[in-house]
Amino acid sequence: MPCLTNIGTLVTCPPEGGQGDLGAVRGAAMVWEGDTITWLGPRADLPREADQREGASGNGPSYDCGGRLVIPGLVDCHTHLAFGGWRADEFAARSAGTGYPEIAARGGGIASTVRATRAMSRQELADRAGGFLQGMVRLGITAVECKSGYGLSVEHELRTLRAYRDLSGSGAPRLVPTCLAGHMVPAEYAGDRQGYIRLVTEEILPAVAREGLASFCDAFLEPGPGLDAAETTAVLEAGHRHGMVAKLHADQLTDGGGARLAASLGAISADHLERVSDEGIEAMAEAGTIAVVLPIAGVYLNCPPPPVRRMVEAGVQVAVATDFNPGSAPSYHLPLALTLACVKMGMSPAEAVRGATTVAARACGLEEVSGSLAPGRPADFAVIDAPDVDSWLYHFKEGTCAATVIGGVTVAGQLPGSQ
Ligand SMILES: [Zn+2]
């Protein structure tokens, strides 16, 4: 049984607990067998059969963490992982003061990513997304929610979701696919919005369900670039009829009542929430809807931060994710998102880490396998070159993740100090 000893801080993130409850053990050890954790706790309590010091009998390698931090593998519960092209030209234009409506009127914005994504084959989509996943694993990420939504036709939505299925397997993070056919109305339906909503509800979602390609159904509630409330409701209710749990891009650019709508539709999460109202927060607390905040997108779009403190006080669980996409969040650096959640949103480092582990796992249906470390759970963890969570998120620097392990297999870096 492999054994990790001399862990400076072992963050376990127990499923039960408040937003800041890390379940931290100082001076810890952890043992796993195959893909499953068998023991963890203070180093001094390590069972003799797992202890390899001084010739004690054991049957697996022992790794000396040198006082480093060990955390549950990070969960990025909101990404748009597979897409064509980038939009650096828009970044430059926005930096020079050009607004999104003008960019969209020139054929830019989400529509340009739709064109570039449709031009890619399933293999090309999988290869490119697979490259991003390798980068994510090197940051300590072991599970990723990934949305479609740049296809917006039966053929192209299925192509993206099939590419995600192709990527699932050993060595890759655990993937949770979401159908985001309700991202926007594509150009060819500009004069027939209802026609597109019918396509989503009567053709795309049933086809996705037939192949079992998505666990969740998502929509972008934002009159203008996205869908209105009636269109959003039609899409998410159709997803529900086909066995997909609702998620919702809500209250990002305007307070469109998205949080309340997400709560009333039984959505597992409402994401963004920069403009959420107090009534929206109350409705989420009552329904148990998880808030997913996306600080990288907030920085790129220069949005006011969502009222995380009011959410936590109201009893809403808050997850932190990247929103990785080629427009508003061209970075999959989840640890950066955690640092920004502290700086811009008033989260403590402990609250942010729980938001990218336990709460994030719950927001994408992975609470049984990801987000917490305990005997009997999968050995999905990361060794971080810092003594504790505060030090980790305080220093934003390269190469902080020393090793990432998924199901007992080291998939990035290497476990330190093999004895
Ligand atoms: Zn998004």
Tab-separated table of N, CA and C and ligand atoms in Angstrom, residues 78-80 147 180 183 218 249 272 294 323 325, ligand 1:
chain	number	residue	atom	x	y	z
A	78	HIS	N	-17.287	24.383	-13.832
A	78	HIS	CA	-17.902	25.201	-14.893
A	78	HIS	C	-16.845	25.553	-15.937
A	79	THR	N	-16.818	24.790	-17.029
A	79	THR	CA	-15.924	25.129	-18.145
A	79	THR	C	-16.652	24.936	-19.477
A	80	HIS	N	-16.164	25.663	-20.471
A	80	HIS	CA	-16.605	25.470	-21.864
A	80	HIS	C	-15.376	24.895	-22.582
A	147	LYS	N	-18.929	21.903	-20.941
A	147	LYS	CA	-20.182	22.222	-21.618
A	147	LYS	C	-20.013	22.181	-23.136
A	180	LEU	N	-25.233	22.526	-23.356
A	180	LEU	CA	-25.553	23.957	-23.295
A	180	LEU	C	-26.070	24.424	-24.665
A	183	HIS	N	-27.285	28.095	-25.190
A	183	HIS	CA	-26.283	29.144	-24.999
A	183	HIS	C	-26.743	30.443	-25.666
A	218	ASP	N	-27.968	23.073	-19.546
A	218	ASP	CA	-27.650	24.432	-19.112
A	218	ASP	C	-28.221	25.425	-20.120
A	249	HIS	N	-26.683	29.728	-16.353
A	249	HIS	CA	-25.888	30.962	-16.360
A	249	HIS	C	-26.859	32.085	-15.992
A	272	HIS	N	-22.445	32.412	-12.091
A	272	HIS	CA	-22.128	33.841	-12.320
A	272	HIS	C	-22.636	34.682	-11.153
A	294	LEU	N	-17.426	32.871	-10.650
A	294	LEU	CA	-16.449	32.706	-11.739
A	294	LEU	C	-15.566	33.949	-11.820
A	323	ASP	N	-14.866	29.025	-15.555
A	323	ASP	CA	-15.627	29.463	-16.737
A	323	ASP	C	-14.745	29.425	-17.993
A	325	ASN	N	-13.224	29.628	-21.251
A	325	ASN	CA	-13.845	29.808	-22.574
A	325	ASN	C	-13.013	30.823	-23.341
B	1	ZN	ZN	-20.035	29.801	-18.681
